[in-house]
XYZ file of C-alpha atoms in Angstrom:
522
model
C -11.594 14.475 -12.966
C -11.773 15.379 -9.047
C -15.658 14.061 -8.166
C -17.731 14.150 -5.528
C -21.137 12.561 -5.066
C -23.603 14.400 -2.692
C -27.100 14.071 -2.569
C -29.805 16.526 -2.904
C -32.340 17.905 -4.802
C -31.667 18.878 -9.107
C -30.730 21.969 -8.730
C -29.025 22.212 -5.130
C -25.753 21.978 -6.985
C -24.065 24.961 -9.038
C -22.974 23.439 -12.825
C -22.187 25.514 -15.650
C -24.290 22.287 -16.897
C -26.909 20.185 -15.319
C -26.868 16.315 -17.067
C -30.173 15.126 -16.086
C -30.780 11.427 -17.536
C -34.516 11.048 -19.406
C -36.244 7.961 -19.900
C -37.823 7.032 -22.766
C -41.313 6.275 -22.778
C -43.651 3.262 -23.038
C -45.268 2.202 -26.340
C -47.780 4.878 -27.596
C -51.090 3.072 -28.159
C -52.601 2.584 -31.249
C -53.785 6.383 -33.387
C -52.578 8.622 -30.767
C -50.788 10.953 -31.380
C -46.569 12.123 -31.101
C -47.316 13.903 -28.380
C -49.548 11.410 -26.368
C -47.221 9.102 -24.990
C -44.005 11.949 -24.010
C -41.563 11.395 -21.032
C -42.163 12.650 -17.942
C -40.908 14.760 -15.027
C -40.252 14.007 -12.123
C -42.489 16.197 -8.735
C -38.385 17.179 -8.157
C -37.581 17.836 -11.592
C -40.824 19.782 -12.912
C -40.230 22.223 -10.080
C -36.480 23.007 -11.035
C -38.080 23.319 -14.675
C -41.036 25.752 -13.697
C -37.789 28.018 -11.625
C -35.764 27.726 -15.357
C -38.751 28.569 -17.372
C -40.160 25.585 -18.598
C -37.314 24.993 -20.500
C -37.794 20.857 -20.643
C -41.278 20.494 -20.783
C -40.841 22.654 -24.223
C -38.134 20.692 -25.448
C -40.147 17.294 -24.474
C -43.499 18.573 -25.844
C -42.301 19.748 -28.911
C -41.458 15.950 -29.713
C -37.474 16.625 -30.469
C -36.487 14.532 -27.837
C -37.781 11.578 -27.108
C -35.187 9.713 -24.032
C -33.729 6.947 -26.403
C -30.820 5.953 -25.562
C -27.828 8.678 -25.774
C -29.553 10.901 -27.570
C -28.704 14.698 -26.181
C -30.430 17.847 -26.556
C -28.348 20.830 -24.475
C -30.429 23.910 -23.136
C -30.335 26.803 -22.165
C -32.248 28.378 -19.205
C -34.602 31.300 -19.387
C -32.494 34.309 -18.842
C -34.543 35.945 -16.165
C -35.242 32.864 -14.564
C -34.345 31.959 -11.274
C -31.796 29.320 -10.288
C -29.182 31.176 -11.847
C -26.292 28.732 -10.992
C -27.266 26.452 -13.656
C -25.822 27.557 -16.312
C -26.908 24.544 -19.229
C -29.352 21.757 -19.048
C -27.569 19.234 -21.054
C -30.536 16.227 -21.621
C -29.266 12.954 -21.885
C -31.737 9.407 -23.317
C -31.371 6.566 -21.789
C -33.852 4.611 -23.238
C -36.654 2.588 -21.477
C -36.510 2.236 -17.011
C -36.758 -0.882 -17.030
C -33.736 -1.066 -19.481
C -31.184 0.904 -17.516
C -28.306 -1.337 -15.955
C -24.924 -0.844 -15.124
C -23.756 0.092 -18.730
C -26.088 2.744 -19.416
C -25.156 4.290 -16.246
C -22.171 3.945 -17.709
C -23.095 5.317 -20.918
C -24.865 8.869 -19.154
C -21.689 9.800 -17.368
C -19.580 9.423 -20.340
C -22.014 11.130 -22.230
C -22.356 14.170 -19.841
C -18.519 14.389 -19.650
C -17.563 14.197 -23.669
C -20.216 17.149 -24.064
C -18.228 19.252 -21.097
C -15.228 18.782 -22.117
C -16.145 19.159 -25.255
C -17.762 23.013 -24.896
C -14.932 23.397 -22.203
C -16.648 23.092 -19.163
C -15.382 23.263 -15.599
C -18.323 22.542 -13.582
C -20.536 19.254 -14.387
C -23.091 18.121 -12.307
C -24.854 14.881 -13.187
C -28.663 13.644 -12.060
C -28.287 10.613 -11.012
C -30.957 8.330 -12.072
C -33.071 5.687 -9.792
C -34.177 2.379 -11.793
C -35.267 -0.311 -10.613
C -32.761 -3.609 -10.179
C -30.078 -0.963 -9.867
C -28.451 -0.095 -6.519
C -27.147 3.627 -5.565
C -23.830 2.304 -5.415
C -23.701 0.802 -8.498
C -24.951 3.460 -10.313
C -21.933 5.469 -8.260
C -19.011 3.265 -9.481
C -20.716 3.035 -13.698
C -21.196 7.403 -13.580
C -17.923 7.658 -12.604
C -15.987 5.143 -14.547
C -17.999 6.946 -17.444
C -17.181 10.508 -16.721
C -13.014 9.859 -16.577
C -13.722 7.648 -19.671
C -15.988 10.438 -21.720
C -13.975 12.810 -20.670
C -10.433 11.739 -22.179
C -8.788 13.641 -24.719
C -5.234 12.672 -25.858
C -3.660 16.052 -26.922
C -0.686 15.469 -25.437
C 1.265 17.325 -28.482
C -1.586 19.676 -29.613
C -1.133 23.403 -28.441
C -3.471 23.261 -26.369
C -2.536 20.164 -24.543
C 0.599 21.293 -22.339
C 1.361 23.769 -19.517
C -1.716 26.784 -18.801
C -3.683 25.783 -22.142
C -3.962 22.686 -20.826
C -5.429 23.503 -17.563
C -7.874 25.279 -19.125
C -9.360 22.024 -21.084
C -8.892 19.951 -18.737
C -11.521 17.444 -17.720
C -14.923 18.914 -15.603
C -14.816 18.824 -11.749
C -17.951 16.430 -11.535
C -20.650 16.271 -8.676
C -22.879 12.950 -8.873
C -26.324 14.159 -7.618
C -28.173 11.814 -5.764
C -31.826 12.729 -4.800
C -31.925 10.191 -1.760
C -30.177 7.710 -1.147
C -28.338 6.020 2.100
C -24.501 5.373 3.100
C -23.502 8.664 1.067
C -19.662 7.122 2.464
C -20.070 4.117 0.524
C -21.260 5.960 -2.201
C -18.324 8.044 -2.644
C -15.953 5.258 -1.892
C -17.316 3.480 -5.034
C -17.094 6.554 -7.291
C -13.476 6.854 -5.899
C -13.008 2.983 -7.626
C -14.785 3.489 -10.189
C -12.797 6.434 -11.000
C -9.317 4.533 -10.248
C -10.222 1.689 -12.561
C -11.413 4.733 -15.326
C -8.030 6.552 -15.061
C -6.093 3.285 -15.161
C -8.456 2.565 -18.675
C -6.945 6.280 -19.832
C -3.305 4.943 -18.547
C -3.255 2.242 -21.526
C -5.452 4.376 -24.339
C -2.249 7.067 -23.271
C 0.230 4.481 -24.250
C -1.553 2.916 -27.199
C -1.698 6.758 -28.619
C 1.697 7.298 -28.003
C 3.369 7.569 -31.819
C 6.564 5.478 -32.126
C 8.712 7.827 -31.871
C 8.164 7.949 -28.264
C 7.462 5.327 -27.346
C 9.853 2.318 -28.722
C 10.334 -0.446 -26.277
C 12.413 0.948 -24.107
C 9.803 3.951 -24.050
C 6.901 1.310 -23.215
C 9.730 0.374 -20.023
C 10.167 3.837 -18.157
C 5.810 4.049 -19.001
C 6.166 0.870 -17.066
C 8.786 2.075 -13.966
C 6.707 5.161 -13.128
C 3.594 3.122 -13.084
C 5.527 0.848 -10.428
C 6.966 3.871 -8.388
C 3.453 5.521 -8.450
C 0.892 2.731 -8.053
C 4.252 0.818 -5.404
C 4.122 -2.235 -8.145
C 7.080 -3.811 -8.099
C 9.438 -3.455 -12.062
C 11.717 -5.621 -13.319
C 13.388 -4.834 -17.141
C 14.741 -7.741 -19.231
C 17.199 -6.640 -21.938
C 20.777 -7.215 -23.780
C 22.715 -9.669 -23.087
C 20.395 -10.310 -19.928
C 17.584 -11.331 -22.853
C 20.104 -13.626 -24.184
C 21.792 -15.514 -21.503
C 17.483 -16.005 -20.454
C 17.164 -17.687 -23.882
C 14.566 -15.080 -25.251
C 15.210 -15.645 -28.802
C 12.540 -15.178 -30.632
C 11.746 -11.820 -28.637
C 14.798 -11.080 -29.986
C 14.310 -12.058 -33.515
C 11.039 -10.091 -34.163
C 13.606 -6.578 -33.038
C 17.040 -7.628 -34.189
C 15.233 -5.562 -37.499
C 15.033 -2.265 -35.451
C 17.841 0.073 -33.561
C 15.634 0.252 -30.606
C 16.406 -3.519 -28.819
C 12.980 -5.239 -27.139
C 12.604 -5.908 -24.035
C 10.878 -8.022 -20.910
C 9.093 -6.078 -18.888
C 7.816 -7.793 -15.618
C 4.702 -6.131 -13.380
C 4.580 -7.095 -10.187
C 1.373 -7.091 -7.629
C 1.538 -8.308 -4.018
C -1.713 -8.031 -2.998
C -2.886 -10.016 0.082
C -1.271 -11.352 3.322
C -1.076 -14.804 1.985
C 0.286 -15.685 -1.853
C -2.010 -18.058 -2.983
C -0.546 -21.804 -3.079
C -1.782 -22.392 -6.798
C 0.706 -18.919 -7.816
C 0.129 -16.077 -8.971
C -2.540 -14.541 -11.528
C -0.547 -13.752 -14.608
C -1.406 -11.947 -17.507
C 0.523 -11.295 -21.070
C 0.841 -8.254 -23.706
C 1.796 -8.280 -26.604
C 3.695 -4.538 -26.696
C 5.456 -4.143 -30.339
C 5.313 -0.243 -30.470
C 5.773 -0.624 -33.656
C 5.128 -3.134 -36.140
C 6.154 -2.082 -39.566
C 5.505 -5.985 -40.993
C 9.181 -6.249 -41.559
C 10.074 -7.626 -44.339
C 7.012 -8.209 -45.028
C 5.967 -4.855 -45.295
C 2.443 -3.868 -44.263
C 0.517 -1.313 -46.712
C 1.513 2.626 -46.349
C -2.352 2.691 -46.014
C -2.878 2.624 -42.055
C 0.217 2.065 -41.372
C 0.905 4.925 -39.084
C -2.410 2.743 -37.038
C 0.561 0.345 -36.362
C 1.244 2.406 -33.065
C -0.982 0.781 -31.277
C -0.405 -2.773 -31.838
C 1.474 -2.785 -28.060
C -2.658 -2.422 -26.803
C -2.605 -5.235 -25.134
C 1.286 -4.142 -23.256
C -0.873 -0.889 -22.339
C -4.441 -3.304 -20.768
C -1.422 -5.419 -18.662
C -0.022 -1.484 -16.981
C -3.401 0.369 -16.921
C -4.570 -3.483 -15.189
C -1.870 -3.918 -12.921
C -2.131 0.011 -11.805
C -5.783 -0.543 -11.031
C -5.234 -4.350 -9.193
C -1.811 -1.482 -6.734
C -4.386 1.678 -6.710
C -7.627 -0.992 -5.866
C -5.760 -2.767 -3.313
C -6.586 -5.973 -4.920
C -5.721 -9.263 -2.188
C -3.988 -10.931 -4.741
C -1.128 -12.388 -6.138
C -0.426 -10.660 -10.025
C 2.089 -10.761 -12.533
C 2.276 -8.542 -15.893
C 4.859 -9.851 -18.389
C 5.217 -8.092 -21.935
C 7.511 -8.568 -24.686
C 8.379 -5.484 -26.339
C 9.482 -4.857 -29.518
C 9.773 -2.604 -32.929
C 9.009 -4.906 -35.585
C 11.103 -2.163 -39.163
C 12.835 -3.837 -42.104
C 16.687 -3.760 -42.131
C 19.855 -5.161 -43.230
C 19.879 -7.101 -39.505
C 15.413 -8.118 -39.529
C 14.796 -11.176 -39.581
C 13.687 -12.900 -43.079
C 10.898 -15.523 -44.667
C 12.271 -18.991 -44.607
C 14.561 -18.357 -41.538
C 13.770 -20.614 -38.997
C 14.693 -19.458 -34.958
C 15.106 -20.610 -31.974
C 12.709 -20.088 -28.755
C 13.360 -20.173 -25.329
C 10.360 -23.085 -24.966
C 13.556 -25.231 -27.020
C 10.623 -25.175 -30.420
C 12.605 -24.220 -33.535
C 10.021 -22.202 -35.584
C 9.794 -21.503 -39.343
C 9.291 -18.154 -40.561
C 6.653 -17.770 -43.295
C 5.995 -14.473 -42.867
C 7.722 -11.662 -40.804
C 4.129 -9.519 -40.540
C 3.247 -12.542 -37.929
C 5.683 -11.057 -35.782
C 3.137 -11.000 -32.288
C 2.870 -14.329 -32.088
C 6.858 -15.405 -32.593
C 6.905 -12.613 -29.467
C 4.061 -14.043 -27.216
C 5.796 -17.215 -27.346
C 8.636 -16.046 -25.314
C 6.446 -14.426 -22.511
C 4.076 -16.744 -22.105
C 6.752 -19.723 -21.867
C 8.431 -17.316 -19.132
C 5.547 -16.634 -17.496
C 4.917 -20.478 -17.281
C 8.551 -21.376 -15.767
C 9.095 -18.470 -13.882
C 6.010 -18.339 -11.583
C 4.167 -21.074 -12.176
C 0.722 -19.370 -12.937
C -3.254 -20.517 -11.147
C -4.508 -19.454 -14.254
C -2.960 -16.777 -17.712
C -4.303 -14.693 -20.110
C -2.681 -13.562 -23.305
C -4.229 -9.944 -24.768
C -2.574 -8.921 -28.252
C -4.374 -7.605 -31.617
C -2.882 -10.733 -33.426
C -5.005 -11.009 -36.725
C -6.597 -9.064 -38.948
C -9.012 -12.094 -39.174
C -10.372 -10.794 -35.710
C -11.587 -7.632 -36.959
C -13.372 -9.637 -40.306
C -14.761 -11.531 -37.598
C -15.611 -9.484 -34.685
C -15.465 -5.902 -36.495
C -14.584 -3.832 -33.062
C -17.962 -5.172 -31.294
C -16.237 -8.100 -29.781
C -12.985 -9.668 -28.764
C -12.162 -13.526 -29.870
C -11.109 -15.571 -26.746
C -10.298 -19.207 -26.928
C -7.819 -21.465 -24.414
C -6.885 -24.617 -22.782
C -9.381 -23.790 -20.800
C -13.640 -23.635 -20.791
C -14.337 -22.275 -17.086
C -11.593 -19.641 -17.206
C -12.893 -18.922 -20.730
C -16.592 -18.734 -19.243
C -14.561 -16.775 -16.654
C -13.745 -13.941 -18.749
C -17.287 -14.205 -20.768
C -18.486 -12.901 -16.884
C -15.539 -10.394 -16.745
C -16.107 -8.804 -19.979
C -20.336 -9.028 -19.063
C -19.957 -6.882 -15.683
C -17.053 -4.588 -18.294
C -19.657 -4.072 -21.074
C -16.538 -5.645 -22.983
C -17.906 -9.065 -24.882
C -16.237 -11.912 -25.435
C -17.050 -14.169 -27.718
C -15.273 -17.661 -27.293
C -13.689 -19.125 -30.488
C -12.590 -22.928 -30.675
C -9.270 -24.723 -30.682
C -9.123 -27.718 -33.340
C -6.400 -30.371 -33.540
C -6.777 -29.120 -37.223
C -5.979 -25.690 -36.149
C -2.248 -27.186 -34.994
C -2.174 -29.344 -37.399
C -1.783 -25.849 -39.747
C 0.755 -24.698 -37.466
C 3.420 -27.890 -38.027
C 6.287 -26.923 -40.330
C 7.806 -29.387 -42.355
C 11.471 -28.154 -41.547
C 10.749 -26.960 -37.899
C 8.291 -27.916 -35.357
C 5.782 -25.306 -36.024
C 5.370 -21.786 -38.321
C 4.665 -18.324 -37.229
C 1.938 -18.112 -39.966
C -0.626 -20.400 -41.823
C -3.576 -20.469 -44.437
C -6.029 -17.295 -44.637
C -8.890 -19.971 -42.631
C -9.576 -20.028 -39.540
C -6.446 -17.854 -39.359
C -8.016 -16.854 -35.235
C -7.776 -20.072 -34.807
C -4.089 -21.326 -36.040
C -2.999 -17.981 -33.834
C -4.253 -18.882 -30.982
C -2.569 -22.955 -30.835
C 0.282 -21.835 -31.781
C 0.079 -19.927 -28.859
C -1.228 -22.695 -27.080
C 2.434 -24.614 -27.775
C 4.075 -22.704 -24.923
C 1.286 -22.593 -21.748
C 2.176 -26.204 -20.880
C -1.254 -27.198 -18.754
C -1.202 -24.180 -17.169
C -5.165 -23.256 -17.666
C -4.930 -20.178 -20.047
C -6.619 -17.953 -22.607
C -5.363 -16.248 -25.029
C -7.292 -12.158 -26.259
C -7.099 -11.207 -30.168
C -7.930 -7.495 -29.289
C -7.186 -6.932 -32.912
C -10.247 -4.773 -33.211
C -11.633 -4.095 -29.897
C -8.477 -2.294 -28.961
C -8.901 1.108 -31.370
C -11.800 2.862 -32.894
C -12.407 5.077 -35.518
C -16.296 5.684 -34.022
C -17.247 7.700 -31.124
C -19.356 6.280 -28.415
C -20.833 8.121 -25.201
C -16.707 7.396 -23.607
C -15.234 6.331 -26.165
C -13.677 8.398 -29.369
C -11.707 7.197 -32.428
C -8.124 5.773 -30.787
C -7.549 3.871 -28.280
C -9.906 1.898 -25.840
C -8.057 0.513 -23.899
C -10.321 -2.608 -23.932
C -8.627 -5.553 -21.356
C -8.204 -3.634 -18.572
C -11.559 -2.807 -16.809
C -12.946 -6.405 -17.670
C -9.148 -7.753 -16.668
C -10.298 -6.506 -13.218
C -14.012 -7.894 -12.661
C -11.492 -11.403 -13.395
C -9.714 -10.983 -10.644
C -11.687 -9.815 -8.407
C -13.994 -12.773 -8.846
C -10.834 -14.777 -9.205
C -9.954 -13.501 -5.523
C -13.803 -14.550 -3.984
C -13.141 -18.032 -5.551
C -10.065 -18.275 -3.369
C -11.631 -16.738 -0.678
């Protein structure tokens, strides 16, 4: 998507759709009629509406459109009116003016771009709203983020998603129009940043949406290498005999039932002139490119969605891409444990006892609890190889997280309260809610095995926290947080900038976290 930023009155920029934010009115007076308190147009919008035949005023006067958050109404100007350069008007409700914030701007951009993409519109102009407390540059960044996210479609395997048809159905060229704003160069810079960040989230969505036959572990490694070449990241892939020599026994055990062998993928961004003496920031992702459950086979209903069991890995790729393109002055390492969990004559079995890279033995009580097993080796490798300042892992780890939080929040836990608070703050900035969960001594006791150091699955109780307690045994004293994105990594609900499929959750939050760390260490 090409995004430009301009200043001028509404209607000064030619558009197939002009998206107009409409604030909802204040509370209606007691006893007043339904039309007594309706959304009002600014002077500039009122002048534009008169030139277009009064179509907006008629819609507002009818009471059908009240400016409530995420409400939309598409209008067509009077065919005989002026301003022929504007073909359609899209009214987008943004709620009460006093409640409008960065997320509101993001949703406005998403709604406008999504509507335009659905209608195969080539030119979109979004009128930037003015709200107290919202800086114009922050609004520009959020509008750009929302527009790029809202225009996203995963149509690679559709006939219209390839070649000339793909170009015809592409995301609209988008103009962000500010009526009055100082520092146009700064607005353009922030819009560019917002667009790059959203594009990186879309890269993560593409990876998570890709079918398992197109993206086995080697395919995920290939995509990581491609991103590295395009952005200047370094990429190393550990596989085959090198995995065995490196002691990655747990990762290899999970992948041994598949014809597609496991891989460990390492991406590195060396930003800034000086490397932090405390070590890099490490981000570790679960990369199960397809999860059948193994010998502990999943039910067939919904198994097709298990192509996205590598959404944690996708977030790592997206975040490292963004860190490189935004040239963040930080040393960031992304590590992905990639494997395919399949049933076969060579698959690991319930009852097996396997080694881990850290030397701890693991009793396999359920082969479908494979994510924590591959992460055990990845976390140990990150800790030993890089001595990180802090470490975060992201994984679609437990069904318990989906039951506890649904698609509305990510479960967060770890061994460092300050780090959890940092993640919560970064999540609020990105509108990706992070909810703290406890890690109690009882959770670890539940994961002790009578025949090995640990078992890979506990009972039904506290499933989110017992999985976290298992992972904690592989991070040493490094400040660490575990994010269970089982509920947030995939959605069947539509929002202004999400649609069915992968969400790319974590990418924007991680960048906000890295930026906060950079400021903290400055």
